[in-house]
Short mmCIF file of C-alpha atoms in Angstrom, two decimals:
data_model
loop_
_atom_site.label_atom_id
_atom_site.label_comp_id
_atom_site.label_asym_id
_atom_site.label_seq_id
_atom_site.Cartn_x
_atom_site.Cartn_y
_atom_site.Cartn_z
CA UNK Q 1 -33.39 -65.39 5.69
CA UNK Q 2 -35.45 -65.60 8.89
CA UNK Q 3 -33.41 -64.12 12.00
CA UNK Q 4 -35.95 -65.53 14.57
CA UNK Q 5 -36.19 -69.04 13.61
CA UNK Q 6 -33.47 -71.43 13.10
CA UNK Q 7 -29.86 -70.19 13.13
CA UNK Q 8 -28.51 -69.62 9.60
CA UNK Q 9 -25.48 -70.81 8.15
CA UNK Q 10 -23.07 -68.98 5.95
CA UNK Q 11 -20.62 -70.07 3.26
CA UNK Q 12 -16.98 -69.03 2.74
CA UNK Q 13 -16.55 -70.98 -0.33
CA UNK Q 14 -13.30 -71.31 -2.25
CA UNK Q 15 -13.41 -72.46 -5.74
CA UNK Q 16 -12.11 -75.77 -4.44
CA UNK Q 17 -14.73 -76.02 -1.92
CA UNK Q 18 -14.85 -74.01 1.29
CA UNK Q 19 -17.93 -74.83 3.81
CA UNK Q 20 -19.40 -72.87 6.69
CA UNK Q 21 -21.63 -74.55 9.37
CA UNK Q 22 -23.33 -73.77 12.57
CA UNK Q 23 -22.97 -75.82 15.79
CA UNK Q 24 -25.94 -74.93 17.84
CA UNK Q 25 -26.44 -71.29 17.60
CA UNK Q 26 -22.66 -70.58 17.00
CA UNK Q 27 -21.64 -70.69 13.45
CA UNK Q 28 -17.75 -71.53 12.90
CA UNK Q 29 -15.62 -71.15 9.90
CA UNK Q 30 -13.58 -74.20 8.71
CA UNK Q 31 -12.58 -75.92 5.55
CA UNK Q 32 -11.32 -79.30 4.29
CA UNK Q 33 -8.09 -77.68 3.15
CA UNK Q 34 -7.37 -76.46 6.68
CA UNK Q 35 -6.83 -72.88 5.16
CA UNK Q 36 -9.16 -71.44 8.08
CA UNK Q 37 -7.64 -72.37 11.59
CA UNK Q 38 -8.82 -71.00 15.00
CA UNK Q 39 -6.52 -68.17 16.11
CA UNK Q 40 -3.35 -69.15 17.46
CA UNK Q 41 -2.47 -66.01 19.15
CA UNK Q 42 -4.31 -62.94 20.52
CA UNK Q 43 -3.30 -60.10 18.54
CA UNK Q 44 -5.68 -57.01 17.19
CA UNK Q 45 -7.55 -58.27 14.11
CA UNK Q 46 -9.82 -56.75 11.64
CA UNK Q 47 -13.11 -56.13 13.37
CA UNK Q 48 -14.23 -56.09 17.19
CA UNK Q 49 -16.00 -59.48 16.65
CA UNK Q 50 -12.32 -60.91 15.78
CA UNK Q 51 -11.94 -60.78 19.59
CA UNK Q 52 -14.60 -63.55 20.26
CA UNK Q 53 -13.02 -66.87 21.25
CA UNK Q 54 -12.56 -69.34 18.37
CA UNK Q 55 -14.64 -67.01 16.13
CA UNK Q 56 -17.93 -68.01 17.36
CA UNK Q 57 -20.48 -65.55 15.99
CA UNK Q 58 -24.27 -65.41 17.37
CA UNK Q 59 -25.87 -65.63 14.22
CA UNK Q 60 -29.16 -64.66 16.41
CA UNK Q 61 -27.85 -62.38 18.84
CA UNK Q 62 -30.93 -62.12 21.03
CA UNK Q 63 -31.41 -65.68 21.75
CA UNK Q 64 -30.62 -65.18 25.55
CA UNK Q 65 -33.82 -65.44 27.78
CA UNK Q 66 -34.81 -62.19 29.29
CA UNK Q 67 -37.94 -61.47 31.49
CA UNK Q 68 -39.57 -58.92 29.05
CA UNK Q 69 -38.48 -57.14 25.77
CA UNK Q 70 -36.45 -54.07 25.86
CA UNK Q 71 -38.35 -51.18 24.64
CA UNK Q 72 -36.28 -48.73 22.45
CA UNK Q 73 -37.59 -45.24 21.69
CA UNK Q 74 -36.37 -43.18 18.79
CA UNK Q 75 -34.67 -39.83 18.64
CA UNK Q 76 -34.90 -38.47 15.19
CA UNK Q 77 -37.86 -40.64 13.95
CA UNK Q 78 -37.96 -38.78 10.68
CA UNK Q 79 -34.24 -39.72 9.76
CA UNK Q 80 -33.87 -41.84 6.79
CA UNK Q 81 -31.66 -44.35 8.60
CA UNK Q 82 -34.16 -44.70 11.20
CA UNK Q 83 -36.92 -45.58 9.12
CA UNK Q 84 -35.11 -47.52 6.33
CA UNK Q 85 -33.05 -49.66 8.77
CA UNK Q 86 -33.19 -49.33 12.63
CA UNK Q 87 -37.06 -49.24 13.17
CA UNK Q 88 -37.53 -52.23 10.93
CA UNK Q 89 -34.59 -54.00 12.73
CA UNK Q 90 -36.12 -53.21 16.03
CA UNK Q 91 -39.55 -54.91 14.80
CA UNK Q 92 -37.67 -57.84 13.65
CA UNK Q 93 -36.00 -58.46 17.13
CA UNK Q 94 -38.38 -60.40 19.35
CA UNK Q 95 -36.48 -59.33 22.40
CA UNK Q 96 -37.10 -55.54 21.59
CA UNK Q 97 -40.38 -53.54 21.14
CA UNK Q 98 -40.39 -50.31 19.45
CA UNK Q 99 -41.13 -47.39 21.91
CA UNK Q 100 -42.06 -43.91 21.71
CA UNK Q 101 -40.71 -42.02 18.48
CA UNK Q 102 -39.89 -38.31 18.70
CA UNK Q 103 -39.21 -35.87 16.01
CA UNK Q 104 -37.94 -32.34 16.02
CA UNK Q 105 -41.32 -31.00 15.06
CA UNK Q 106 -44.57 -33.30 15.69
CA UNK Q 107 -46.78 -34.36 18.62
CA UNK Q 108 -43.81 -36.24 20.10
CA UNK Q 109 -40.70 -34.54 21.06
CA UNK Q 110 -37.47 -35.75 22.18
CA UNK Q 111 -38.12 -34.71 25.98
CA UNK Q 112 -41.33 -36.90 25.59
CA UNK Q 113 -39.43 -39.98 24.68
CA UNK Q 114 -36.92 -39.62 27.49
CA UNK Q 115 -39.57 -38.93 30.01
CA UNK Q 116 -41.74 -42.12 28.77
CA UNK Q 117 -41.36 -44.64 31.85
CA UNK Q 118 -41.84 -47.41 29.33
CA UNK Q 119 -38.89 -46.55 27.28
CA UNK Q 120 -35.81 -48.54 28.59
CA UNK Q 121 -33.36 -47.31 25.93
CA UNK Q 122 -33.17 -44.91 22.96
CA UNK Q 123 -31.73 -44.89 19.53
CA UNK Q 124 -30.36 -41.56 18.63
CA UNK Q 125 -30.30 -40.75 14.81
CA UNK Q 126 -29.91 -36.97 15.06
CA UNK Q 127 -27.13 -34.63 13.42
CA UNK Q 128 -23.82 -35.59 14.58
CA UNK Q 129 -23.41 -32.11 16.33
CA UNK Q 130 -26.54 -32.80 18.31
CA UNK Q 131 -25.45 -36.22 19.73
CA UNK Q 132 -23.49 -34.78 22.74
CA UNK Q 133 -26.53 -33.19 24.26
CA UNK Q 134 -28.93 -35.92 23.75
CA UNK Q 135 -26.88 -38.58 24.76
CA UNK Q 136 -26.19 -36.87 28.14
CA UNK Q 137 -29.82 -36.01 28.55
CA UNK Q 138 -30.68 -39.77 27.92
CA UNK Q 139 -28.32 -40.74 30.36
CA UNK Q 140 -29.57 -38.22 32.93
CA UNK Q 141 -33.11 -39.93 32.36
CA UNK Q 142 -31.68 -43.43 32.95
CA UNK Q 143 -32.09 -44.42 29.43
CA UNK Q 144 -29.43 -46.83 27.89
CA UNK Q 145 -28.30 -45.34 24.27
CA UNK Q 146 -27.65 -46.68 21.00
CA UNK Q 147 -26.28 -43.64 18.95
CA UNK Q 148 -25.63 -43.44 15.35
CA UNK Q 149 -22.08 -43.00 14.09
CA UNK Q 150 -20.01 -41.08 14.53
CA UNK Q 151 -20.83 -40.97 17.92
CA UNK Q 152 -19.29 -37.52 18.36
CA UNK Q 153 -17.51 -34.79 16.60
CA UNK Q 154 -14.67 -34.73 18.64
CA UNK Q 155 -12.79 -36.87 21.29
CA UNK Q 156 -13.44 -34.67 24.24
CA UNK Q 157 -17.25 -34.89 23.38
CA UNK Q 158 -17.09 -38.73 23.24
CA UNK Q 159 -15.34 -38.80 26.81
CA UNK Q 160 -18.20 -36.60 28.10
CA UNK Q 161 -20.88 -39.00 26.64
CA UNK Q 162 -19.07 -42.20 28.23
CA UNK Q 163 -18.53 -40.47 31.52
CA UNK Q 164 -22.13 -39.42 31.76
CA UNK Q 165 -23.48 -42.86 30.74
CA UNK Q 166 -21.02 -44.47 32.99
CA UNK Q 167 -21.94 -42.16 36.03
CA UNK Q 168 -25.78 -42.90 35.34
CA UNK Q 169 -25.10 -46.70 35.18
CA UNK Q 170 -26.36 -46.95 31.40
CA UNK Q 171 -24.85 -48.50 28.30
CA UNK Q 172 -23.66 -46.37 25.61
CA UNK Q 173 -23.16 -48.01 22.31
CA UNK Q 174 -22.22 -46.90 18.84
CA UNK Q 175 -24.52 -47.96 16.03
CA UNK Q 176 -21.75 -49.28 13.90
CA UNK Q 177 -23.47 -52.20 12.28
CA UNK Q 178 -20.84 -53.38 9.73
CA UNK Q 179 -19.01 -55.84 12.17
CA UNK Q 180 -22.13 -57.86 12.88
CA UNK Q 181 -22.41 -58.93 9.24
CA UNK Q 182 -21.07 -62.46 8.34
CA UNK Q 183 -18.77 -60.77 5.78
CA UNK Q 184 -16.74 -58.98 8.31
CA UNK Q 185 -16.40 -61.87 10.56
CA UNK Q 186 -15.10 -63.93 7.56
CA UNK Q 187 -12.48 -61.15 6.90
CA UNK Q 188 -11.55 -61.21 10.59
CA UNK Q 189 -11.10 -65.08 10.48
CA UNK Q 190 -8.80 -64.63 7.42
CA UNK Q 191 -6.63 -61.99 8.85
CA UNK Q 192 -6.43 -63.97 12.32
CA UNK Q 193 -5.17 -67.14 10.58
CA UNK Q 194 -2.61 -65.41 8.63
CA UNK Q 195 -4.09 -66.61 5.30
CA UNK Q 196 -2.66 -63.55 3.59
CA UNK Q 197 0.58 -64.09 4.96
CA UNK Q 198 2.38 -60.87 6.27
CA UNK Q 199 0.42 -58.14 5.48
CA UNK Q 200 1.91 -55.06 3.89
CA UNK Q 201 -0.57 -52.68 2.82
CA UNK Q 202 -4.42 -51.75 3.35
CA UNK Q 203 -6.35 -49.68 1.08
CA UNK Q 204 -10.02 -48.56 1.71
CA UNK Q 205 -12.27 -46.10 0.13
CA UNK Q 206 -16.03 -44.99 0.63
CA UNK Q 207 -16.92 -42.42 -1.67
CA UNK Q 208 -20.31 -41.06 -3.13
CA UNK Q 209 -21.85 -37.87 -4.38
CA UNK Q 210 -23.80 -35.80 -1.98
CA UNK Q 211 -26.49 -33.82 -3.40
CA UNK Q 212 -25.89 -30.18 -3.23
CA UNK Q 213 -28.48 -28.12 -1.01
CA UNK Q 214 -31.28 -26.80 -3.02
CA UNK Q 215 -32.30 -23.03 -2.57
CA UNK Q 216 -35.14 -22.84 0.08
CA UNK Q 217 -34.69 -26.10 1.32
CA UNK Q 218 -33.11 -27.16 4.82
CA UNK Q 219 -29.48 -27.75 4.37
CA UNK Q 220 -28.14 -31.27 5.13
CA UNK Q 221 -26.23 -31.28 8.21
CA UNK Q 222 -23.31 -33.07 6.34
CA UNK Q 223 -22.65 -29.68 4.79
CA UNK Q 224 -21.97 -27.91 7.98
CA UNK Q 225 -18.82 -28.00 10.02
CA UNK Q 226 -20.47 -26.91 13.38
CA UNK Q 227 -22.83 -30.30 12.87
CA UNK Q 228 -19.72 -32.34 12.42
CA UNK Q 229 -20.17 -32.53 8.67
CA UNK Q 230 -17.60 -33.62 6.09
CA UNK Q 231 -16.86 -36.89 4.35
CA UNK Q 232 -14.11 -38.09 6.81
CA UNK Q 233 -16.51 -37.89 10.03
CA UNK Q 234 -19.55 -39.25 8.10
CA UNK Q 235 -17.84 -42.44 6.46
CA UNK Q 236 -14.56 -42.39 7.95
CA UNK Q 237 -15.21 -45.11 10.54
CA UNK Q 238 -15.89 -47.73 7.91
CA UNK Q 239 -12.38 -47.09 6.08
CA UNK Q 240 -10.47 -46.66 9.33
CA UNK Q 241 -11.76 -49.54 11.38
CA UNK Q 242 -10.08 -52.35 9.42
CA UNK Q 243 -7.27 -50.15 8.96
CA UNK Q 244 -6.77 -49.77 12.76
CA UNK Q 245 -7.13 -53.23 13.25
CA UNK Q 246 -4.48 -54.17 10.96
CA UNK Q 247 -2.03 -51.42 11.57
CA UNK Q 248 -2.49 -51.46 15.36
CA UNK Q 249 -3.09 -48.88 18.00
CA UNK Q 250 0.57 -47.57 18.13
CA UNK Q 251 1.77 -44.25 16.82
CA UNK Q 252 1.16 -43.66 13.10
CA UNK Q 253 2.94 -41.64 10.53
CA UNK Q 254 0.12 -39.68 8.72
CA UNK Q 255 -0.09 -37.46 5.78
CA UNK Q 256 -3.24 -36.38 4.20
CA UNK Q 257 -4.55 -34.04 1.49
CA UNK Q 258 -8.18 -32.35 1.93
CA UNK Q 259 -10.33 -30.71 -0.58
CA UNK Q 260 -12.88 -28.35 1.24
CA UNK Q 261 -16.26 -27.00 -0.01
CA UNK Q 262 -17.49 -23.42 0.47
CA UNK Q 263 -19.15 -24.41 3.89
CA UNK Q 264 -15.73 -25.45 5.28
CA UNK Q 265 -16.22 -29.14 5.37
CA UNK Q 266 -14.06 -31.51 3.81
CA UNK Q 267 -15.44 -32.69 0.31
CA UNK Q 268 -12.70 -35.19 -0.19
CA UNK Q 269 -10.00 -36.52 2.24
CA UNK Q 270 -7.17 -38.77 1.08
CA UNK Q 271 -4.76 -40.31 3.75
CA UNK Q 272 -1.66 -42.24 3.95
CA UNK Q 273 -0.63 -43.98 7.11
CA UNK Q 274 2.28 -46.12 8.31
CA UNK Q 275 2.97 -47.99 11.49
CA UNK Q 276 6.29 -48.82 13.21
CA UNK Q 277 6.67 -52.06 11.63
CA UNK Q 278 6.28 -50.50 8.13
CA UNK Q 279 2.75 -51.55 7.27
CA UNK Q 280 1.13 -48.95 5.23
CA UNK Q 281 -2.41 -47.99 4.47
CA UNK Q 282 -4.33 -45.50 2.25
CA UNK Q 283 -7.68 -44.20 2.93
CA UNK Q 284 -10.00 -42.08 0.61
CA UNK Q 285 -13.31 -40.66 1.78
CA UNK Q 286 -15.30 -38.06 -0.44
CA UNK Q 287 -18.69 -36.43 -0.98
CA UNK Q 288 -18.00 -35.40 -4.68
CA UNK Q 289 -16.35 -38.78 -6.18
CA UNK Q 290 -18.70 -41.45 -7.69
CA UNK Q 291 -20.11 -44.00 -5.35
CA UNK Q 292 -17.63 -46.63 -4.53
CA UNK Q 293 -16.89 -48.83 -1.61
CA UNK Q 294 -13.63 -51.04 -1.80
CA UNK Q 295 -11.33 -52.65 0.58
CA UNK Q 296 -8.07 -54.18 -0.47
CA UNK Q 297 -5.47 -56.16 1.95
CA UNK Q 298 -2.19 -57.00 0.35
CA UNK Q 299 -0.16 -59.54 1.98
CA UNK Q 300 2.90 -61.87 1.00
CA UNK Q 301 0.53 -64.85 0.31
CA UNK Q 302 -2.26 -63.20 -1.19
CA UNK Q 303 -4.16 -60.00 -1.93
CA UNK Q 304 -7.89 -59.69 -0.92
CA UNK Q 305 -10.44 -57.59 -2.79
CA UNK Q 306 -13.83 -56.90 -1.74
CA UNK Q 307 -16.46 -54.48 -3.06
CA UNK Q 308 -19.11 -52.92 -1.00
CA UNK Q 309 -17.42 -54.25 2.23
CA UNK Q 310 -19.05 -51.48 4.44
CA UNK Q 311 -22.81 -51.79 3.95
CA UNK Q 312 -23.04 -55.47 3.13
CA UNK Q 313 -26.82 -56.65 2.84
CA UNK Q 314 -29.15 -59.65 2.69
CA UNK Q 315 -28.27 -60.78 -0.67
CA UNK Q 316 -25.06 -62.10 -0.09
CA UNK Q 317 -21.10 -61.03 -0.82
CA UNK Q 318 -18.26 -62.11 -2.58
CA UNK Q 319 -14.58 -61.44 -2.29
CA UNK Q 320 -11.63 -62.50 -4.10
CA UNK Q 321 -8.10 -63.47 -3.08
CA UNK Q 322 -5.40 -63.44 -5.82
CA UNK Q 323 -2.56 -65.94 -4.72
CA UNK Q 324 1.18 -65.60 -5.39
CA UNK Q 325 0.88 -68.21 -8.21
CA UNK Q 326 -1.78 -66.15 -9.92
CA UNK Q 327 -4.60 -68.58 -8.77
CA UNK Q 328 -7.79 -66.63 -7.89
CA UNK Q 329 -10.16 -67.81 -5.22
CA UNK Q 330 -13.85 -66.85 -5.02
CA UNK Q 331 -15.34 -66.65 -1.61
CA UNK Q 332 -18.88 -66.24 -1.24
CA UNK Q 333 -20.96 -65.31 1.96
CA UNK Q 334 -24.39 -65.54 2.84
CA UNK Q 335 -26.26 -62.15 3.24
CA UNK Q 336 -27.86 -60.92 6.73
CA UNK Q 337 -29.52 -58.12 8.34
CA UNK Q 338 -26.52 -56.52 10.15
CA UNK Q 339 -29.07 -53.96 11.59
CA UNK Q 340 -31.10 -56.53 13.13
CA UNK Q 341 -28.11 -58.28 14.46
CA UNK Q 342 -26.75 -55.07 15.98
CA UNK Q 343 -30.08 -54.38 17.73
CA UNK Q 344 -30.15 -57.99 19.17
CA UNK Q 345 -26.54 -57.41 20.36
CA UNK Q 346 -27.47 -54.14 21.82
CA UNK Q 347 -30.57 -55.91 23.63
CA UNK Q 348 -28.12 -58.51 24.97
CA UNK Q 349 -25.54 -56.24 26.21
CA UNK Q 350 -28.22 -54.12 28.00
CA UNK Q 351 -29.35 -57.44 29.78
CA UNK Q 352 -25.82 -58.24 30.62
CA UNK Q 353 -25.80 -61.51 28.72
CA UNK Q 354 -22.91 -60.37 26.49
CA UNK Q 355 -20.77 -57.34 26.35
CA UNK Q 356 -20.96 -54.67 23.69
CA UNK Q 357 -17.94 -55.58 21.28
CA UNK Q 358 -16.99 -51.88 20.25
CA UNK Q 359 -15.58 -50.56 23.25
CA UNK Q 360 -15.08 -46.70 24.62
CA UNK Q 361 -11.33 -47.39 23.60
CA UNK Q 362 -12.48 -48.35 19.83
CA UNK Q 363 -14.46 -45.37 19.53
CA UNK Q 364 -12.18 -42.81 20.85
CA UNK Q 365 -9.23 -44.43 18.91
CA UNK Q 366 -11.12 -43.86 15.83
CA UNK Q 367 -12.41 -40.39 16.40
CA UNK Q 368 -8.80 -39.60 17.55
CA UNK Q 369 -7.52 -40.64 14.11
CA UNK Q 370 -9.96 -38.79 12.18
CA UNK Q 371 -8.75 -35.77 14.07
CA UNK Q 372 -5.00 -36.61 13.48
CA UNK Q 373 -5.82 -36.87 9.51
CA UNK Q 374 -7.91 -33.59 9.78
CA UNK Q 375 -4.75 -32.10 11.46
CA UNK Q 376 -2.28 -33.50 8.93
CA UNK Q 377 -4.46 -32.28 6.01
CA UNK Q 378 -4.90 -28.74 7.43
CA UNK Q 379 -1.10 -28.36 8.12
CA UNK Q 380 -0.04 -29.64 4.84
CA UNK Q 381 2.35 -27.03 3.24
#
């Protein structure tokens, strides 16, 4: 699917016949059976994009005219995520240009990228523990920042980053691509329109076996506590974002169980959460369990199940809803390059045409919940 030509359409298709269409460059969801309706109330929903009026989704986020493209430099040019996802996404965005790319060892270092006058913004793909230093240095250099998730290894570090960027007048954005995918937007619409009835429970899981460090090789920072390693910080944002959108931002009851590695990181974290209304959630993150991504939302009118909800790709997604009468609905969503959509949204946010959807409050809330879960696991008797 080309992201720089005609606006794409995507489909939420029930077995009886769902449809998704686009009006101009703004796709909207509807169906002949009137299952999908536009929002009736302003409450917190599944993903940041759910806050958009009428769920209008900029399929091509970089359509706004600008005087010249945004030049984005790279800190951590040797990282897998930069090479596999973000650099191709920058090249795909017509309003962005790939600028200087710096590596820890090589002809171009991180300071060289920050001192380059042609670089407008930087994407930071470094170890979690290095984010604070280089976000602050980028802000001091007057560069807008798109920083890999988790933005910080603590709430205090995250506050320092936002304060530094606010003081410098530059944008700080966490590179969380999932909410930009049509699948996430479709799920948000379902929740907002009470399609599942009153939600009682949410279960989210992101697990995969992380390769053990080999003798004589550099250890992956995910194994190091001082670098913000551990499963909860690494993939917790994926599991916790939908949970927070449903349970809300109020006080949560938390229980947790943690299995630790010899290096001190959490290999597996299981958490159980409950809000004041009695809505519950279970979260599982792991570096030692088989690969699995899943999200299940159970409501009085239906139970939704989706596999691979957190890293959906360009080949499309399917989710199922089981109704109270036993009938099963299949919903098919067209694929998209959510990294390219994220880069387009970042360009627009820097240019001031649209706000960045994930605010500092969202980021601090998720990091704070990670800290609370970790505390609950450590203090478990």
